[in-house]
GROMACS .gro file of C-alpha atoms in nm:
model
  239
    1MET     CA    1  -5.692  -5.854   7.816
    2GLY     CA    2  -5.702  -5.543   8.026
    3LYS     CA    3  -5.860  -5.347   7.754
    4ARG     CA    4  -6.126  -5.084   7.889
    5TYR     CA    5  -6.355  -5.139   7.613
    6LEU     CA    6  -6.399  -5.513   7.718
    7SER     CA    7  -6.529  -5.427   8.084
    8PRO     CA    8  -6.861  -5.562   8.174
    9ILE     CA    9  -7.184  -5.374   8.085
   10ASN     CA   10  -7.374  -5.314   8.392
   11THR     CA   11  -7.690  -5.162   8.254
   12LYS     CA   12  -7.942  -5.309   8.029
   13SER     CA   13  -7.819  -5.575   7.754
   14MET     CA   14  -7.855  -5.344   7.461
   15VAL     CA   15  -7.718  -5.412   7.122
   16GLN     CA   16  -7.634  -5.033   7.080
   17ILE     CA   17  -7.433  -5.045   7.397
   18VAL     CA   18  -7.225  -5.312   7.228
   19ILE     CA   19  -7.191  -5.119   6.901
   20ASP     CA   20  -7.071  -4.812   7.084
   21ARG     CA   21  -6.823  -5.000   7.299
   22ILE     CA   22  -6.671  -5.174   6.990
   23SER     CA   23  -6.692  -4.869   6.776
   24GLY     CA   24  -6.561  -4.641   7.057
   25ALA     CA   25  -6.252  -4.882   7.087
   26ILE     CA   26  -6.182  -4.834   6.729
   27ILE     CA   27  -6.212  -4.453   6.752
   28ASP     CA   28  -5.977  -4.452   7.056
   29GLY     CA   29  -5.714  -4.684   6.903
   30GLU     CA   30  -5.760  -4.973   7.122
   31LEU     CA   31  -5.871  -5.162   6.816
   32ARG     CA   32  -5.692  -5.089   6.494
   33PRO     CA   33  -5.769  -5.159   6.119
   34GLY     CA   34  -5.690  -5.536   6.071
   35ASP     CA   35  -5.710  -5.629   6.436
   36LYS     CA   36  -5.898  -5.951   6.518
   37ILE     CA   37  -6.173  -5.890   6.767
   38PRO     CA   38  -6.249  -6.152   7.066
   39THR     CA   39  -6.488  -6.434   6.968
   40GLU     CA   40  -6.867  -6.417   7.016
   41PRO     CA   41  -6.856  -6.607   7.363
   42GLU     CA   42  -6.540  -6.419   7.479
   43LEU     CA   43  -6.743  -6.078   7.405
   44SER     CA   44  -7.049  -6.214   7.571
   45ALA     CA   45  -6.861  -6.289   7.886
   46MET     CA   46  -6.660  -5.984   7.877
   47PHE     CA   47  -6.954  -5.756   7.832
   48ASN     CA   48  -7.182  -5.958   8.051
   49VAL     CA   49  -7.460  -5.957   7.773
   50GLY     CA   50  -7.616  -6.252   7.584
   51ARG     CA   51  -7.466  -6.403   7.273
   52ASN     CA   52  -7.759  -6.299   7.076
   53THR     CA   53  -7.689  -5.931   7.147
   54VAL     CA   54  -7.322  -5.968   7.058
   55ARG     CA   55  -7.412  -6.140   6.733
   56GLU     CA   56  -7.678  -5.875   6.644
   57ALA     CA   57  -7.409  -5.603   6.722
   58ILE     CA   58  -7.150  -5.754   6.500
   59ARG     CA   59  -7.411  -5.828   6.226
   60ILE     CA   60  -7.488  -5.436   6.211
   61LEU     CA   61  -7.112  -5.336   6.238
   62VAL     CA   62  -7.044  -5.576   5.949
   63ALA     CA   63  -7.323  -5.426   5.740
   64TYR     CA   64  -7.184  -5.072   5.819
   65GLY     CA   65  -6.849  -5.190   5.695
   66VAL     CA   66  -6.684  -5.129   6.028
   67LEU     CA   67  -6.608  -5.515   6.095
   68GLU     CA   68  -6.552  -5.804   5.848
   69ILE     CA   69  -6.593  -6.177   5.887
   70ARG     CA   70  -6.343  -6.406   5.747
   71ARG     CA   71  -6.440  -6.756   5.747
   72ALA     CA   72  -6.230  -7.005   5.954
   73GLU     CA   73  -6.042  -6.696   6.113
   74GLY     CA   74  -6.277  -6.478   6.290
   75THR     CA   75  -6.397  -6.129   6.294
   76PHE     CA   76  -6.165  -5.827   6.214
   77VAL     CA   77  -6.174  -5.462   6.204
   78CYS     CA   78  -6.171  -5.353   5.837
   79ASP     CA   79  -5.856  -5.239   5.711
   80GLY     CA   80  -5.982  -4.952   5.498
   81PHE     CA   81  -6.276  -4.706   5.470
   82SER     CA   82  -6.594  -4.826   5.344
   83PRO     CA   83  -6.869  -4.624   5.182
   84GLN     CA   84  -7.103  -4.845   5.376
   85ILE     CA   85  -7.020  -4.662   5.687
   86ILE     CA   86  -7.208  -4.361   5.545
   87ASN     CA   87  -7.515  -4.541   5.432
   88PRO     CA   88  -7.700  -4.534   5.772
   89ALA     CA   89  -7.673  -4.146   5.774
   90ILE     CA   90  -7.803  -4.150   5.415
   91TYR     CA   91  -8.079  -4.351   5.513
   92GLN     CA   92  -8.165  -4.130   5.808
   93ILE     CA   93  -8.150  -3.807   5.610
   94ILE     CA   94  -8.386  -3.989   5.341
   95LEU     CA   95  -8.633  -4.086   5.626
   96GLN     CA   96  -8.656  -3.732   5.753
   97LYS     CA   97  -8.602  -3.519   5.467
   98GLU     CA   98  -8.963  -3.439   5.407
   99ASN     CA   99  -8.928  -3.232   5.708
  100SER     CA  100  -8.566  -3.118   5.653
  101TYR     CA  101  -8.562  -2.953   5.319
  102ASP     CA  102  -8.381  -2.635   5.456
  103GLU     CA  103  -8.129  -2.858   5.638
  104LEU     CA  104  -8.046  -3.056   5.323
  105ILE     CA  105  -8.006  -2.733   5.125
  106ASP     CA  106  -7.773  -2.617   5.396
  107LEU     CA  107  -7.585  -2.948   5.384
  108ARG     CA  108  -7.524  -2.940   5.014
  109LYS     CA  109  -7.415  -2.582   5.039
  110ILE     CA  110  -7.179  -2.652   5.326
  111ILE     CA  111  -7.037  -2.964   5.128
  112GLU     CA  112  -7.005  -2.804   4.804
  113ASN     CA  113  -6.850  -2.485   4.949
  114GLY     CA  114  -6.578  -2.702   5.120
  115VAL     CA  115  -6.501  -2.891   4.835
  116MET     CA  116  -6.449  -2.591   4.597
  117GLN     CA  117  -6.245  -2.394   4.852
  118LEU     CA  118  -6.021  -2.686   4.900
  119LEU     CA  119  -5.986  -2.719   4.524
  120MET     CA  120  -5.914  -2.339   4.501
  121GLU     CA  121  -5.642  -2.383   4.785
  122LYS     CA  122  -5.467  -2.662   4.600
  123LYS     CA  123  -5.226  -2.643   4.333
  124VAL     CA  124  -5.416  -2.791   4.037
  125SER     CA  125  -5.245  -2.893   3.712
  126GLN     CA  126  -5.358  -2.768   3.398
  127GLU     CA  127  -5.436  -3.128   3.296
  128THR     CA  128  -5.707  -3.131   3.578
  129TRP     CA  129  -5.852  -2.786   3.477
  130ASP     CA  130  -5.871  -2.933   3.146
  131LYS     CA  131  -6.080  -3.231   3.273
  132ILE     CA  132  -6.311  -3.003   3.455
  133GLY     CA  133  -6.349  -2.798   3.148
  134ARG     CA  134  -6.434  -3.078   2.932
  135LYS     CA  135  -6.704  -3.173   3.159
  136CYS     CA  136  -6.859  -2.849   3.174
  137ASP     CA  137  -6.820  -2.821   2.785
  138LEU     CA  138  -7.018  -3.176   2.753
  139LEU     CA  139  -7.300  -3.025   2.970
  140VAL     CA  140  -7.312  -2.718   2.765
  141ARG     CA  141  -7.338  -2.920   2.458
  142GLU     CA  142  -7.620  -3.114   2.590
  143LEU     CA  143  -7.801  -2.793   2.687
  144GLU     CA  144  -7.752  -2.635   2.352
  145LYS     CA  145  -7.928  -2.904   2.176
  146GLU     CA  146  -8.262  -2.789   2.035
  147THR     CA  147  -8.474  -3.032   2.253
  148PRO     CA  148  -8.220  -3.138   2.546
  149ASP     CA  149  -8.262  -3.464   2.697
  150ILE     CA  150  -8.323  -3.392   3.063
  151ALA     CA  151  -8.178  -3.711   3.193
  152ARG     CA  152  -7.860  -3.671   3.003
  153VAL     CA  153  -7.838  -3.307   3.102
  154ALA     CA  154  -7.862  -3.428   3.460
  155ASP     CA  155  -7.601  -3.689   3.419
  156ALA     CA  156  -7.379  -3.423   3.273
  157ASP     CA  157  -7.427  -3.210   3.557
  158ILE     CA  158  -7.340  -3.462   3.819
  159ASP     CA  159  -7.048  -3.568   3.607
  160PHE     CA  160  -6.908  -3.212   3.599
  161HIS     CA  161  -6.948  -3.186   3.980
  162GLU     CA  162  -6.778  -3.522   4.036
  163GLU     CA  163  -6.481  -3.425   3.837
  164ILE     CA  164  -6.444  -3.128   4.084
  165ALA     CA  165  -6.481  -3.368   4.385
  166LYS     CA  166  -6.195  -3.592   4.198
  167ALA     CA  167  -5.967  -3.285   4.164
  168THR     CA  168  -5.938  -3.263   4.550
  169ASN     CA  169  -5.749  -3.597   4.538
  170ASN     CA  170  -5.917  -3.667   4.866
  171SER     CA  171  -6.096  -4.023   4.888
  172LEU     CA  172  -6.330  -3.901   5.166
  173VAL     CA  173  -6.452  -3.601   4.973
  174LEU     CA  174  -6.552  -3.845   4.684
  175VAL     CA  175  -6.750  -4.051   4.945
  176VAL     CA  176  -6.939  -3.739   5.076
  177HIS     CA  177  -6.983  -3.601   4.735
  178ASP     CA  178  -7.163  -3.938   4.642
  179VAL     CA  179  -7.392  -3.915   4.939
  180ILE     CA  180  -7.499  -3.547   4.819
  181VAL     CA  181  -7.549  -3.679   4.471
  182GLN     CA  182  -7.763  -3.955   4.596
  183LEU     CA  183  -7.965  -3.730   4.826
  184THR     CA  184  -8.031  -3.448   4.553
  185ARG     CA  185  -8.038  -3.664   4.233
  186GLU     CA  186  -8.423  -3.645   4.186
  187SER     CA  187  -8.424  -3.279   4.297
  188ARG     CA  188  -8.147  -3.201   4.035
  189TYR     CA  189  -8.350  -3.360   3.748
  190HIS     CA  190  -8.654  -3.180   3.831
  191THR     CA  191  -8.452  -2.849   3.854
  192ILE     CA  192  -8.318  -2.903   3.498
  193GLU     CA  193  -8.655  -2.996   3.383
  194ARG     CA  194  -8.811  -2.671   3.528
  195VAL     CA  195  -8.521  -2.443   3.383
  196ILE     CA  196  -8.578  -2.585   3.033
  197ALA     CA  197  -8.945  -2.554   3.063
  198LYS     CA  198  -8.890  -2.198   3.145
  199GLY     CA  199  -8.663  -2.151   2.838
  200ASP     CA  200  -8.380  -2.060   3.069
  201LYS     CA  201  -8.119  -2.281   2.946
  202GLN     CA  202  -7.856  -1.996   2.950
  203TYR     CA  203  -7.904  -1.985   3.330
  204LEU     CA  204  -7.746  -2.344   3.356
  205ILE     CA  205  -7.471  -2.253   3.087
  206TYR     CA  206  -7.373  -1.932   3.268
  207THR     CA  207  -7.370  -2.075   3.610
  208HIS     CA  208  -7.147  -2.371   3.542
  209LYS     CA  209  -6.906  -2.167   3.335
  210ASN     CA  210  -6.883  -1.927   3.602
  211LEU     CA  211  -6.810  -2.175   3.859
  212VAL     CA  212  -6.506  -2.296   3.646
  213GLU     CA  213  -6.396  -1.945   3.620
  214LYS     CA  214  -6.423  -1.854   3.981
  215LEU     CA  215  -6.259  -2.180   4.090
  216GLN     CA  216  -5.939  -2.085   3.913
  217GLY     CA  217  -5.940  -1.746   4.072
  218GLU     CA  218  -5.852  -1.643   4.406
  219ASP     CA  219  -6.164  -1.467   4.535
  220ILE     CA  220  -6.324  -1.698   4.776
  221ASN     CA  221  -6.623  -1.470   4.843
  222ALA     CA  222  -6.678  -1.453   4.453
  223LEU     CA  223  -6.660  -1.835   4.433
  224TYR     CA  224  -6.939  -1.863   4.726
  225ALA     CA  225  -7.137  -1.625   4.519
  226ALA     CA  226  -7.118  -1.836   4.227
  227ILE     CA  227  -7.211  -2.149   4.406
  228ASN     CA  228  -7.513  -1.973   4.553
  229ASP     CA  229  -7.630  -1.842   4.218
  230SER     CA  230  -7.609  -2.206   4.088
  231TYR     CA  231  -7.883  -2.292   4.358
  232PHE     CA  232  -8.139  -2.032   4.256
  233TYR     CA  233  -8.376  -2.281   4.096
  234TRP     CA  234  -8.271  -2.600   4.265
  235LYS     CA  235  -8.360  -2.466   4.635
  236ASP     CA  236  -8.720  -2.367   4.530
  237ILE     CA  237  -8.782  -2.737   4.424
  238TYR     CA  238  -8.811  -2.791   4.797
  239ARG     CA  239  -9.067  -2.520   4.870
   0.00000   0.00000   0.00000
């Protein structure tokens, strides 16, 4: 076929090498979304590896959402982005986060700073701001109850941040936002639990209203400060 990614593998027969060759071909454009890849026997011969190695590599790439198997047709490069691609990274972070608290805090800051900066730079309709405002109001109403339900408050908090991510109109932003939610859901719950136990509900009310206000402004440093203020209790959960 004359494709560079199909040249024989001269080193040890390793599943990861096959994965890297196929994924590299996709990145380089040798394989494009919707393309059919060679059959298992063909890949085995081209890479000079065993069929079991090729079969395992394909199985992993299918699980990642990079390839898809169509019965009676063959194996194809997926046409669109799949959130499954992010899952291995999630699992890796989950497995190591016992020793990576500061890194997780930094990761959330980087992602949320970027999401909110992107939203600040976009021309956002009043309808979109109204949606974000309504999510904030729902959160505030949950917090203002005499005995707030921590789970409902946590869900309202996540819904608020998700609405902000949606407002970017960027599907990849939504996927990454979902990753952050998965990694921080439990810690957000415990943060809200701690804040309410301390009788500091006004902190949560203020920080969320302040985020909405700063998002609609033009001072990026004020926005970053508002985001950082909203982490005051949350980041200590990891200490």
